Amino acid sequence: MRGYYTFFERALRAFNDHSTVSKLLVISSVSGGGLLAFSDANAFQSYAEGDGKKKKVVVLGTGWAGVSFLKNLKSSSYDVQIVSPRNYFAFTPLLPSVTNGTVEGRSIVEPIRNIAKKKPFGVEFKEAECYKIDPAQKKIYCRSTDQGNTLGGNEEFTMDYDVLIVAMGAKSNTFNTPGVEEHAHFLKEIEDAQNIRRSIIDCYERASLPSISEEERKRIMHFVVVGGGPTGVEYAAELHDFAHDDLAKLYPSIKDYLRITLLEAGDHILNMFDSRITKFATEKFVRDGIDVKTGSMVVKVSDKHISTKEIKTGQTVSIPYGMVLWSTGIATRPVIMDFMKQIGQGNRRVLATDEWLRVEGCDGVYALGDCATINQRKVMEDIAVIFSKADKNNSGTLDLKDFKDVVDHISERYPQVQIYMEKKKLKTFDALLKSAQGNDSKQIDIETFKNALHEVDSQMKNLPATAQVAAQQGEYLANCFNRMEQCEKYPEGPMRFRGIGRHRFHPFRYKHFGQFAPLGGEQTAAQLPGDWISVGYSTQWLWYAVYTSKLVSWRTRVLVVSDWLRRSIFGRDSSRI
């Protein structure tokens, strides 16, 4: 009876405390992208228990994942506080266009306060960065970001949380190559793009000086791009257009000294695209005069030379340059590395989560975007319990009818099963089981079941670290928060094979909508779902339409479109501002 009294006592306290306000805290680092959340183990049980207390949630992020979460969060159960070292959201796919003045930096950013003020619940913003996460004490440690130190130095403070969501993204990966941090440019932030634009103009202005020697002029006018991924390729294309369409008219005496070199350690550029796109891009760059060197690994960068090692021959070559852009992937931020060590993930490169984006080894923690990867559970790890769930009579053998109750749950819980079936051109789960039987028997034992699924786990792949993934994860988590009460009472997820009942939510599933690779000269390559490849001028207009629709507000859409029109009429601005 004491249990019943406890229930009503708690309900009465909840009723009297109905004004309790939850807190939602958003924190981002300089490169938004990944998202992570911590919560009390019982934070979301309150709905089921009926105590009525609003959750105290901390969300970290104003990048793609964090802003997507914020924009899609509709529940008024949260008092939102945003903490970020930048007070805006940047549309990062257009950063290469900022480097040459095709688009202005301010056109692709949206002040975070503009987004926050549209929410039906309270949202506050504090400009600071989180430099330490303490999951044991449920605290985050922050410092203000007065980079100019004009207001009396950095202020440090701590904030408590019940649930923490971090959208810290990732930093550029230098692979510990000597000299990269000191001498190379990166392209992760608005500031990076603006610095690159100034450096390009500096190179042209310095090369125009009469006192510069011929050899020095050749060095200054040599622009090197390290990394043949989408960012490096698009930047090289944008730089080529800027140089030939605009700067050649303004600096006619040095236009013939221009050299653009693209270095890629792999066998080809754009290795995540279809081979047809890779071939077209390489051939176009060769026609445009861009020197594409594959199989070249950078081993050192100095102030005037970049040293590369030819993978096939082992020969080391020293290349003089005027400016170098480093675009070779991403690495985990120090604050996330420190957090991973605290929760037993110190031997990993990024945070590992399950299919519901919950961090492994830390109860109530969610991680999204560039700072995390989904560690999809293997079918073979659960093969015995899956068989047991289907074998309701405990007979040790099953027929195809016995699988009908679990087949949909298997496909949802383990998406690699569906991928494997599509690869093998098997339309149904029954066809998969029959292919493993090898006879006409209708009975399936555990060994036959294992034989049918033993190759399935080979289809598992990590999701790419892209804005598209981060945005979908932020939207997914927000929808989970919006429906928390409903799904506590009526779980909608797949069957729990290692327990009873169902999972509260459907697991996260990424839906790929395609990818673009602008190649300059008003030509773009697109790889869309269904193995549809499109390359050329018409695809450039598709790129314009898609990116315009994906911009975060009507304000940024108008600004970006007006920038494109301005460039087509007046050309790109070469002012060093």
Coordinates of C-alpha atoms in Angstrom, one line a residue:
M1 CA 0.0 0.0 0.0
R2 CA 2.9 2.3 0.7
G3 CA 3.6 2.4 -3.1
Y4 CA 0.1 3.8 -3.8
Y5 CA 0.5 6.5 -1.2
T6 CA 3.9 7.4 -2.6
F7 CA 2.4 7.7 -6.1
F8 CA -0.4 10.1 -4.9
E9 CA 2.0 12.1 -2.7
R10 CA 4.2 12.7 -5.7
A11 CA 1.3 13.6 -7.9
L12 CA 0.1 16.1 -5.4
R13 CA 3.5 17.7 -5.1
A14 CA 3.7 17.9 -8.9
F15 CA 0.3 19.6 -9.0
N16 CA 1.4 22.2 -6.4
D17 CA 4.6 22.7 -8.2
H18 CA 3.1 23.2 -11.7
S19 CA 5.0 26.4 -12.3
T20 CA 8.3 24.6 -12.4
V21 CA 10.2 25.6 -15.5
S22 CA 12.7 23.4 -17.3
K23 CA 15.9 24.6 -18.7
L24 CA 17.2 23.9 -22.2
L25 CA 20.8 24.9 -22.8
V26 CA 22.3 25.0 -26.3
I27 CA 26.1 25.1 -26.6
S28 CA 28.1 25.1 -29.8
S29 CA 31.7 25.4 -30.7
V30 CA 33.1 27.4 -33.6
S31 CA 32.3 24.7 -36.2
G32 CA 28.7 23.6 -35.6
G33 CA 27.9 20.1 -36.7
G34 CA 27.7 17.4 -34.0
L35 CA 25.1 17.2 -31.3
L36 CA 25.2 15.5 -27.9
A37 CA 22.8 15.3 -24.9
F38 CA 23.1 14.1 -21.3
S39 CA 20.1 13.4 -19.1
D40 CA 19.2 12.0 -15.8
A41 CA 18.4 8.4 -16.1
N42 CA 14.8 9.1 -14.9
A43 CA 14.5 12.5 -16.5
F44 CA 11.8 11.3 -18.9
Q45 CA 10.1 8.9 -16.5
S46 CA 8.3 11.8 -14.8
Y47 CA 5.6 11.7 -17.5
A48 CA 4.8 8.1 -16.7
E49 CA 5.0 8.7 -13.0
G50 CA 2.7 11.7 -13.2
D51 CA 4.8 14.1 -11.1
G52 CA 4.3 16.8 -13.8
K53 CA 7.8 18.4 -13.5
K54 CA 9.1 20.0 -16.6
K55 CA 12.5 18.6 -17.7
K56 CA 15.7 20.5 -17.3
V57 CA 17.5 20.0 -20.6
V58 CA 20.8 21.3 -21.8
V59 CA 21.4 21.3 -25.6
L60 CA 24.8 22.2 -27.1
G61 CA 24.8 23.5 -30.6
T62 CA 24.2 26.3 -33.1
G63 CA 25.6 24.5 -36.1
W64 CA 23.6 22.3 -38.4
A65 CA 22.4 19.8 -35.8
G66 CA 21.8 22.3 -33.0
V67 CA 19.9 24.8 -35.2
S68 CA 17.9 21.9 -36.8
F69 CA 16.9 20.8 -33.3
L70 CA 16.0 24.3 -32.2
K71 CA 13.9 25.0 -35.3
N72 CA 12.0 21.8 -35.0
L73 CA 11.4 21.8 -31.3
K74 CA 7.8 22.7 -30.7
S75 CA 7.1 21.6 -27.2
S76 CA 6.7 24.4 -24.7
S77 CA 8.0 22.3 -21.9
Y78 CA 11.4 23.8 -22.2
D79 CA 13.1 27.1 -21.3
V80 CA 15.8 27.3 -23.9
Q81 CA 19.3 28.8 -23.3
I82 CA 21.8 28.9 -26.1
V83 CA 25.5 29.2 -25.4
S84 CA 27.8 29.4 -28.3
P85 CA 31.1 31.2 -29.2
R86 CA 29.4 32.6 -32.3
N87 CA 26.0 34.3 -32.3
Y88 CA 24.9 33.1 -35.7
F89 CA 24.3 30.0 -37.9
A90 CA 26.4 29.7 -41.0
F91 CA 25.2 28.0 -44.2
T92 CA 28.5 26.2 -44.7
P93 CA 27.9 24.7 -48.2
L94 CA 28.3 28.2 -49.6
L95 CA 31.6 28.9 -47.8
P96 CA 33.7 28.3 -51.0
S97 CA 31.6 31.0 -52.7
V98 CA 32.5 33.4 -50.0
T99 CA 36.3 32.9 -50.7
N100 CA 36.0 34.7 -54.1
G101 CA 33.3 37.2 -53.5
T102 CA 30.5 35.4 -55.4
V103 CA 28.5 35.5 -52.1
E104 CA 29.1 37.9 -49.2
G105 CA 29.8 36.3 -45.8
R106 CA 26.9 38.1 -44.1
S107 CA 24.5 36.7 -46.7
I108 CA 24.9 33.1 -45.5
V109 CA 24.6 33.7 -41.8
E110 CA 21.5 34.0 -39.7
P111 CA 21.7 35.6 -36.2
I112 CA 20.8 32.9 -33.7
R113 CA 18.6 35.4 -31.9
N114 CA 16.5 35.8 -35.0
I115 CA 15.8 32.0 -34.9
A116 CA 15.3 32.0 -31.2
K117 CA 12.7 34.8 -31.1
K118 CA 10.4 32.8 -33.4
K119 CA 9.9 30.0 -30.9
P120 CA 6.7 29.9 -28.8
F121 CA 8.7 29.4 -25.7
G122 CA 11.5 31.4 -24.0
V123 CA 14.9 31.2 -25.5
E124 CA 18.0 33.0 -24.2
F125 CA 21.5 33.3 -25.8
K126 CA 24.9 33.6 -24.2
E127 CA 28.0 34.1 -26.3
A128 CA 30.6 31.7 -24.7
E129 CA 32.2 28.4 -25.4
C130 CA 32.1 25.2 -23.5
Y131 CA 35.6 24.0 -22.7
K132 CA 34.8 21.1 -20.3
I133 CA 31.9 18.7 -19.7
D134 CA 31.5 17.0 -16.3
P135 CA 28.9 14.2 -16.6
A136 CA 29.4 13.1 -13.0
Q137 CA 28.4 16.4 -11.6
K138 CA 26.1 17.3 -14.5
K139 CA 27.9 20.6 -15.1
I140 CA 29.4 22.3 -18.1
Y141 CA 32.3 24.8 -17.8
C142 CA 32.2 27.8 -20.1
R143 CA 34.2 30.9 -20.8
S144 CA 33.2 34.1 -22.7
T145 CA 34.6 34.7 -26.2
D146 CA 35.9 38.2 -26.0
Q147 CA 38.6 37.4 -28.5
G148 CA 39.8 41.0 -28.8
N149 CA 40.1 41.1 -25.0
T150 CA 38.6 44.6 -25.1
L151 CA 36.1 44.3 -22.3
G152 CA 38.3 43.2 -19.5
G153 CA 39.2 39.6 -20.3
N154 CA 37.3 36.3 -20.5
E155 CA 34.7 35.5 -18.0
E156 CA 34.3 31.9 -16.8
F157 CA 31.2 30.3 -15.4
T158 CA 29.5 26.9 -14.9
M159 CA 26.0 25.8 -15.8
D160 CA 24.0 22.8 -14.4
Y161 CA 21.9 20.6 -16.5
D162 CA 19.6 17.6 -16.4
V163 CA 19.9 16.8 -20.1
L164 CA 22.8 18.1 -22.2
I165 CA 22.9 18.3 -26.0
V166 CA 26.2 19.3 -27.6
A167 CA 26.6 20.4 -31.2
M168 CA 30.3 21.0 -31.3
G169 CA 31.0 19.6 -34.7
A170 CA 34.6 18.9 -35.5
K171 CA 37.9 20.6 -36.4
S172 CA 40.1 20.3 -39.5
N173 CA 42.3 17.2 -39.5
T174 CA 46.0 18.0 -40.0
F175 CA 47.2 14.5 -39.5
N176 CA 49.9 16.1 -37.3
T177 CA 51.6 17.3 -40.5
P178 CA 54.4 19.7 -39.6
G179 CA 53.6 23.4 -40.5
V180 CA 50.0 23.0 -41.4
E181 CA 48.6 24.9 -38.4
E182 CA 51.0 27.7 -38.9
H183 CA 51.0 28.2 -42.6
A184 CA 47.8 26.7 -44.2
H185 CA 44.3 28.1 -44.5
F186 CA 41.3 26.1 -43.5
L187 CA 37.7 26.4 -44.7
K188 CA 35.4 25.7 -41.8
E189 CA 34.1 29.1 -40.7
I190 CA 33.0 32.4 -42.2
E191 CA 36.2 33.9 -40.8
D192 CA 38.2 31.3 -42.7
A193 CA 36.5 32.2 -46.0
Q194 CA 37.1 35.9 -45.5
N195 CA 40.7 35.4 -44.6
I196 CA 41.2 33.3 -47.8
R197 CA 39.6 36.0 -49.9
R198 CA 42.0 38.6 -48.4
S199 CA 45.0 36.3 -48.9
I200 CA 44.1 35.9 -52.6
I201 CA 44.0 39.6 -53.1
D202 CA 47.3 40.0 -51.1
C203 CA 49.0 37.6 -53.5
Y204 CA 47.9 39.4 -56.5
E205 CA 48.8 42.8 -55.1
R206 CA 52.3 41.6 -54.0
A207 CA 53.0 39.9 -57.3
S208 CA 52.2 43.2 -59.1
L209 CA 55.0 45.1 -57.3
P210 CA 57.9 46.0 -59.6
S211 CA 60.5 45.0 -57.1
I212 CA 59.4 41.4 -57.1
S213 CA 61.7 39.0 -59.0
E214 CA 60.5 36.6 -61.7
E215 CA 61.0 33.6 -59.5
E216 CA 59.2 35.1 -56.5
R217 CA 56.3 36.2 -58.7
K218 CA 55.8 32.7 -59.9
R219 CA 55.9 31.4 -56.3
I220 CA 53.4 34.0 -55.1
M221 CA 50.9 33.2 -57.9
H222 CA 50.9 29.5 -57.2
F223 CA 47.8 28.5 -55.2
V224 CA 47.8 25.0 -53.8
V225 CA 44.7 23.0 -52.6
V226 CA 45.4 20.0 -50.4
G227 CA 42.5 17.5 -50.5
G228 CA 40.4 16.3 -53.4
G229 CA 37.1 16.1 -51.6
P230 CA 34.0 18.3 -52.3
T231 CA 35.3 21.3 -50.4
G232 CA 38.8 21.3 -52.0
V233 CA 37.4 20.7 -55.5
E234 CA 34.8 23.4 -55.2
Y235 CA 37.3 25.9 -53.8
A236 CA 39.7 25.2 -56.7
A237 CA 36.9 25.7 -59.2
E238 CA 35.8 29.0 -57.5
L239 CA 39.3 30.3 -57.4
H240 CA 39.8 29.5 -61.1
D241 CA 36.6 31.4 -62.0
F242 CA 37.6 34.3 -59.8
A243 CA 41.0 34.5 -61.4
H244 CA 39.9 34.1 -65.0
D245 CA 36.6 36.0 -65.0
D246 CA 37.6 39.0 -62.8
L247 CA 41.2 39.2 -61.6
A248 CA 42.7 38.7 -65.1
K249 CA 41.0 41.9 -66.2
L250 CA 42.3 43.8 -63.2
Y251 CA 45.8 42.4 -63.1
P252 CA 46.6 41.8 -66.8
S253 CA 50.4 41.9 -66.3
I254 CA 50.5 38.9 -64.0
K255 CA 47.6 36.8 -65.2
D256 CA 49.9 34.4 -67.1
Y257 CA 51.8 33.6 -63.8
L258 CA 48.7 32.0 -62.2
R259 CA 48.9 28.3 -61.3
I260 CA 46.4 26.2 -59.3
T261 CA 47.5 22.8 -58.1
L262 CA 45.1 20.3 -56.4
L263 CA 46.9 17.6 -54.3
E264 CA 45.1 14.4 -53.5
A265 CA 46.7 11.4 -51.6
G266 CA 44.2 8.9 -53.1
D267 CA 44.0 7.6 -56.7
H268 CA 41.3 10.1 -57.8
I269 CA 39.4 13.2 -56.6
L270 CA 35.8 13.1 -55.3
N271 CA 36.2 9.5 -54.2
M272 CA 32.7 9.5 -52.6
F273 CA 31.1 10.3 -55.9
D274 CA 30.3 8.0 -58.9
S275 CA 33.3 7.3 -61.1
R276 CA 31.5 9.1 -64.0
I277 CA 31.5 12.3 -62.0
T278 CA 35.1 11.8 -60.9
K279 CA 36.2 11.4 -64.5
F280 CA 34.3 14.4 -65.7
A281 CA 35.7 16.6 -62.9
T282 CA 39.3 15.5 -63.6
E283 CA 39.0 16.1 -67.3
K284 CA 37.4 19.5 -66.8
F285 CA 40.1 20.6 -64.4
V286 CA 42.8 19.6 -66.9
R287 CA 41.0 21.6 -69.6
D288 CA 40.8 24.6 -67.3
G289 CA 44.5 24.4 -66.5
I290 CA 44.2 23.2 -62.9
D291 CA 47.0 20.7 -62.2
V292 CA 45.5 17.6 -60.5
K293 CA 48.1 15.5 -58.8
T294 CA 46.8 12.3 -57.3
G295 CA 48.9 9.9 -55.2
S296 CA 50.7 12.9 -53.6
M297 CA 50.8 13.0 -49.8
V298 CA 51.8 16.2 -48.1
V299 CA 54.5 15.6 -45.5
K300 CA 55.5 19.1 -44.5
V301 CA 54.4 22.8 -45.0
S302 CA 56.7 25.7 -44.5
D303 CA 56.1 29.4 -45.1
K304 CA 57.1 29.2 -48.8
H305 CA 57.2 25.5 -49.7
I306 CA 55.1 22.5 -49.4
S307 CA 56.7 19.0 -49.4
T308 CA 54.9 16.1 -50.9
K309 CA 55.7 12.4 -51.1
E310 CA 54.8 10.5 -54.3
I311 CA 53.1 7.3 -53.0
K312 CA 54.1 5.2 -56.0
T313 CA 57.7 6.2 -56.2
G314 CA 58.4 7.3 -52.6
Q315 CA 60.1 10.5 -54.1
T316 CA 59.8 13.7 -52.1
V317 CA 59.1 16.9 -54.0
S318 CA 59.3 20.5 -52.7
I319 CA 56.7 22.8 -54.3
P320 CA 56.9 26.6 -53.9
Y321 CA 53.5 28.3 -53.2
G322 CA 51.9 31.6 -52.4
M323 CA 48.9 30.3 -50.6
V324 CA 47.7 26.9 -49.5
L325 CA 44.3 25.6 -48.5
W326 CA 44.1 22.5 -46.3
S327 CA 40.9 20.5 -46.8
T328 CA 41.6 16.9 -45.8
G329 CA 38.7 15.9 -43.5
I330 CA 37.8 16.4 -39.9
A331 CA 39.0 15.5 -36.4
T332 CA 37.5 15.4 -32.9
R333 CA 37.7 18.5 -30.8
P334 CA 39.7 18.4 -27.5
V335 CA 36.6 19.0 -25.3
I336 CA 34.9 16.0 -26.8
M337 CA 38.1 13.9 -26.5
D338 CA 38.2 14.7 -22.8
F339 CA 34.6 13.8 -22.4
M340 CA 35.1 10.5 -24.2
K341 CA 37.9 9.6 -21.8
Q342 CA 35.6 10.2 -18.9
I343 CA 32.9 7.8 -20.2
G344 CA 35.2 5.0 -21.3
Q345 CA 35.5 5.8 -25.0
G346 CA 39.0 7.1 -25.0
N347 CA 40.2 4.6 -27.6
R348 CA 37.7 5.9 -30.2
R349 CA 38.1 8.7 -32.7
V350 CA 34.5 10.0 -32.3
L351 CA 31.6 9.4 -29.9
A352 CA 29.8 6.2 -30.4
T353 CA 26.0 6.1 -30.2
D354 CA 23.3 3.6 -30.7
E355 CA 20.5 3.8 -33.3
W356 CA 18.6 6.2 -31.1
L357 CA 21.6 8.6 -30.9
R358 CA 22.3 7.7 -27.3
V359 CA 25.9 7.8 -26.3
E360 CA 27.2 4.4 -25.3
G361 CA 28.6 4.1 -21.8
C362 CA 26.8 7.3 -20.5
D363 CA 23.1 7.0 -19.6
G364 CA 20.8 9.6 -21.0
V365 CA 23.4 11.1 -23.4
Y366 CA 22.7 11.8 -27.1
A367 CA 25.3 12.7 -29.8
L368 CA 24.7 13.9 -33.3
G369 CA 26.5 15.3 -36.3
D370 CA 30.3 15.4 -36.9
C371 CA 31.3 14.6 -33.3
A372 CA 29.6 11.2 -33.3
T373 CA 28.9 8.1 -35.2
I374 CA 26.2 5.5 -34.9
N375 CA 27.5 2.2 -33.8
Q376 CA 24.8 0.0 -35.5
R377 CA 24.2 -3.2 -33.6
K378 CA 25.1 -6.4 -35.4
V379 CA 22.4 -9.0 -36.2
M380 CA 24.8 -11.8 -35.3
E381 CA 25.1 -10.5 -31.7
D382 CA 21.4 -10.9 -31.2
I383 CA 20.7 -13.9 -33.4
A384 CA 19.8 -16.2 -30.6
V385 CA 17.4 -13.8 -28.9
I386 CA 15.8 -13.0 -32.2
F387 CA 15.2 -16.6 -32.9
S388 CA 13.9 -17.1 -29.4
K389 CA 11.3 -14.2 -29.8
A390 CA 10.0 -15.9 -33.0
D391 CA 10.0 -19.4 -31.4
K392 CA 7.0 -18.8 -29.1
N393 CA 6.5 -22.5 -28.5
N394 CA 10.1 -23.1 -27.6
S395 CA 10.3 -26.0 -30.1
G396 CA 13.7 -25.2 -31.4
T397 CA 12.5 -25.0 -35.0
L398 CA 10.4 -22.5 -36.9
D399 CA 8.4 -22.3 -40.1
L400 CA 8.1 -19.2 -42.2
K401 CA 4.8 -18.2 -40.6
D402 CA 6.5 -17.9 -37.2
F403 CA 8.7 -15.1 -38.5
K404 CA 5.7 -12.9 -39.6
D405 CA 5.4 -11.3 -36.2
V406 CA 9.1 -10.3 -36.0
V407 CA 10.2 -9.7 -39.6
D408 CA 9.2 -6.0 -39.7
H409 CA 10.9 -5.4 -36.3
I410 CA 14.1 -7.1 -37.6
S411 CA 14.2 -4.9 -40.7
E412 CA 13.7 -1.8 -38.6
R413 CA 16.1 -2.6 -35.8
Y414 CA 18.8 -3.9 -38.2
P415 CA 18.7 -1.8 -41.4
Q416 CA 21.6 -3.8 -42.8
V417 CA 19.2 -6.7 -43.4
Q418 CA 17.2 -4.6 -45.9
I419 CA 20.4 -3.4 -47.6
Y420 CA 21.7 -7.0 -47.9
M421 CA 18.4 -8.1 -49.4
E422 CA 18.4 -5.3 -51.9
K423 CA 21.9 -6.2 -52.9
K424 CA 21.0 -9.9 -53.4
K425 CA 17.8 -8.9 -55.1
L426 CA 15.6 -10.7 -52.6
K427 CA 12.2 -9.1 -52.3
T428 CA 11.1 -10.7 -49.0
F429 CA 12.5 -12.0 -45.8
D430 CA 11.0 -15.4 -46.7
A431 CA 13.2 -15.4 -49.8
L432 CA 16.3 -14.7 -47.7
L433 CA 15.5 -17.7 -45.4
K434 CA 14.7 -20.0 -48.2
S435 CA 18.0 -19.1 -49.9
A436 CA 19.8 -20.5 -46.8
Q437 CA 17.9 -23.7 -46.5
G438 CA 19.2 -25.6 -49.4
N439 CA 16.2 -28.0 -49.4
D440 CA 12.5 -28.0 -49.5
S441 CA 12.0 -28.3 -45.8
K442 CA 9.6 -25.8 -44.2
Q443 CA 11.3 -26.0 -40.8
I444 CA 14.2 -23.6 -39.9
D445 CA 16.5 -24.3 -37.0
I446 CA 18.9 -21.8 -35.4
E447 CA 21.9 -22.9 -37.6
T448 CA 19.9 -22.3 -40.8
F449 CA 18.8 -18.9 -39.4
K450 CA 22.5 -18.0 -38.6
N451 CA 23.5 -19.1 -42.1
A452 CA 20.9 -16.9 -43.7
L453 CA 22.1 -13.8 -41.8
H454 CA 25.8 -14.3 -41.3
E455 CA 26.8 -12.0 -44.2
V456 CA 24.3 -9.2 -43.4
D457 CA 26.5 -7.3 -41.0
S458 CA 29.1 -6.7 -43.8
Q459 CA 26.7 -4.1 -45.2
M460 CA 27.1 -1.7 -42.3
K461 CA 28.6 1.6 -43.1
N462 CA 29.2 4.8 -41.1
L463 CA 27.2 7.9 -42.0
P464 CA 29.2 10.7 -43.7
A465 CA 30.1 13.7 -41.7
T466 CA 27.9 16.1 -43.7
A467 CA 25.4 18.9 -43.0
Q468 CA 22.7 16.8 -44.4
V469 CA 23.2 14.1 -41.8
A470 CA 23.5 16.5 -38.9
A471 CA 20.3 18.4 -39.9
Q472 CA 18.3 15.2 -40.1
Q473 CA 19.6 14.1 -36.7
G474 CA 18.7 17.4 -35.1
E475 CA 15.2 17.2 -36.6
Y476 CA 14.8 13.6 -35.4
L477 CA 15.8 14.4 -31.8
A478 CA 13.5 17.4 -31.7
N479 CA 10.6 15.3 -32.9
C480 CA 11.4 12.8 -30.1
F481 CA 11.3 15.6 -27.5
N482 CA 8.1 16.9 -29.0
R483 CA 6.4 13.5 -28.6
M484 CA 8.0 12.4 -25.3
E485 CA 4.8 12.2 -23.3
Q486 CA 2.9 10.4 -26.0
C487 CA 5.6 7.8 -26.6
E488 CA 6.1 7.2 -22.9
K489 CA 2.5 5.9 -22.8
Y490 CA 2.4 4.4 -26.3
P491 CA 5.8 3.3 -27.5
E492 CA 6.1 3.3 -31.3
G493 CA 9.5 1.7 -31.9
P494 CA 10.5 -1.9 -32.8
M495 CA 10.3 -4.9 -30.5
R496 CA 12.9 -5.2 -27.8
F497 CA 14.6 -8.4 -28.6
R498 CA 16.6 -8.3 -25.3
G499 CA 13.7 -7.4 -23.1
I500 CA 10.0 -7.0 -23.2
G501 CA 7.8 -4.5 -24.9
R502 CA 8.8 -2.0 -27.6
H503 CA 11.4 0.8 -27.9
R504 CA 9.9 4.2 -27.2
F505 CA 10.8 5.7 -30.6
H506 CA 11.7 4.5 -34.0
P507 CA 15.5 4.4 -34.5
F508 CA 17.1 7.2 -36.5
R509 CA 17.3 6.5 -40.2
Y510 CA 19.3 8.7 -42.5
K511 CA 17.7 9.5 -45.9
H512 CA 20.2 10.5 -48.6
F513 CA 18.8 13.2 -50.9
G514 CA 21.9 13.4 -53.1
Q515 CA 25.1 15.5 -53.3
F516 CA 26.5 18.2 -55.5
A517 CA 30.0 19.1 -56.7
P518 CA 30.2 22.6 -58.3
L519 CA 33.1 22.4 -60.9
G520 CA 33.2 26.1 -62.0
G521 CA 32.3 27.7 -65.3
E522 CA 28.6 27.4 -64.3
Q523 CA 28.8 23.6 -64.4
T524 CA 27.9 21.3 -61.5
A525 CA 27.9 17.6 -61.0
A526 CA 25.0 15.9 -59.1
Q527 CA 24.6 12.4 -57.8
L528 CA 21.0 11.9 -56.7
P529 CA 19.1 8.8 -55.3
G530 CA 18.4 6.1 -57.8
D531 CA 21.9 6.2 -59.3
W532 CA 20.9 9.3 -61.3
I533 CA 23.9 11.3 -62.5
S534 CA 23.6 14.8 -63.9
V535 CA 26.5 16.9 -65.1
G536 CA 26.6 20.3 -66.8
Y537 CA 25.0 23.7 -67.0
S538 CA 21.5 22.5 -66.3
T539 CA 22.6 20.9 -63.1
Q540 CA 24.0 24.3 -62.0
W541 CA 20.5 25.7 -62.0
L542 CA 19.3 22.7 -60.0
W543 CA 22.1 23.5 -57.5
Y544 CA 20.9 27.2 -57.3
A545 CA 17.4 26.1 -56.6
V546 CA 18.2 23.5 -54.0
Y547 CA 20.7 25.6 -52.1
T548 CA 18.3 28.6 -52.1
S549 CA 15.5 26.4 -50.7
K550 CA 17.8 25.1 -47.9
L551 CA 18.9 28.4 -46.6
V552 CA 17.7 29.0 -43.1
S553 CA 15.5 32.1 -43.6
W554 CA 13.9 34.3 -46.3
R555 CA 16.3 37.0 -45.3
T556 CA 19.3 34.9 -46.3
R557 CA 17.6 33.6 -49.5
V558 CA 17.0 37.2 -50.7
L559 CA 20.6 38.2 -49.8
V560 CA 22.2 35.2 -51.6
V561 CA 20.1 35.4 -54.7
S562 CA 20.8 39.2 -54.9
D563 CA 24.6 38.3 -54.6
W564 CA 24.3 35.9 -57.5
L565 CA 22.5 38.6 -59.6
R566 CA 25.1 41.2 -58.6
R567 CA 28.0 38.9 -59.6
S568 CA 26.4 38.2 -63.0
I569 CA 26.0 41.9 -63.7
F570 CA 29.0 43.6 -62.1
G571 CA 31.4 40.7 -61.5
R572 CA 33.1 39.8 -58.2
D573 CA 34.5 42.5 -55.9
S574 CA 38.3 42.5 -55.6
S575 CA 38.5 44.9 -52.7
R576 CA 40.6 43.8 -49.7
I577 CA 38.1 44.3 -46.9

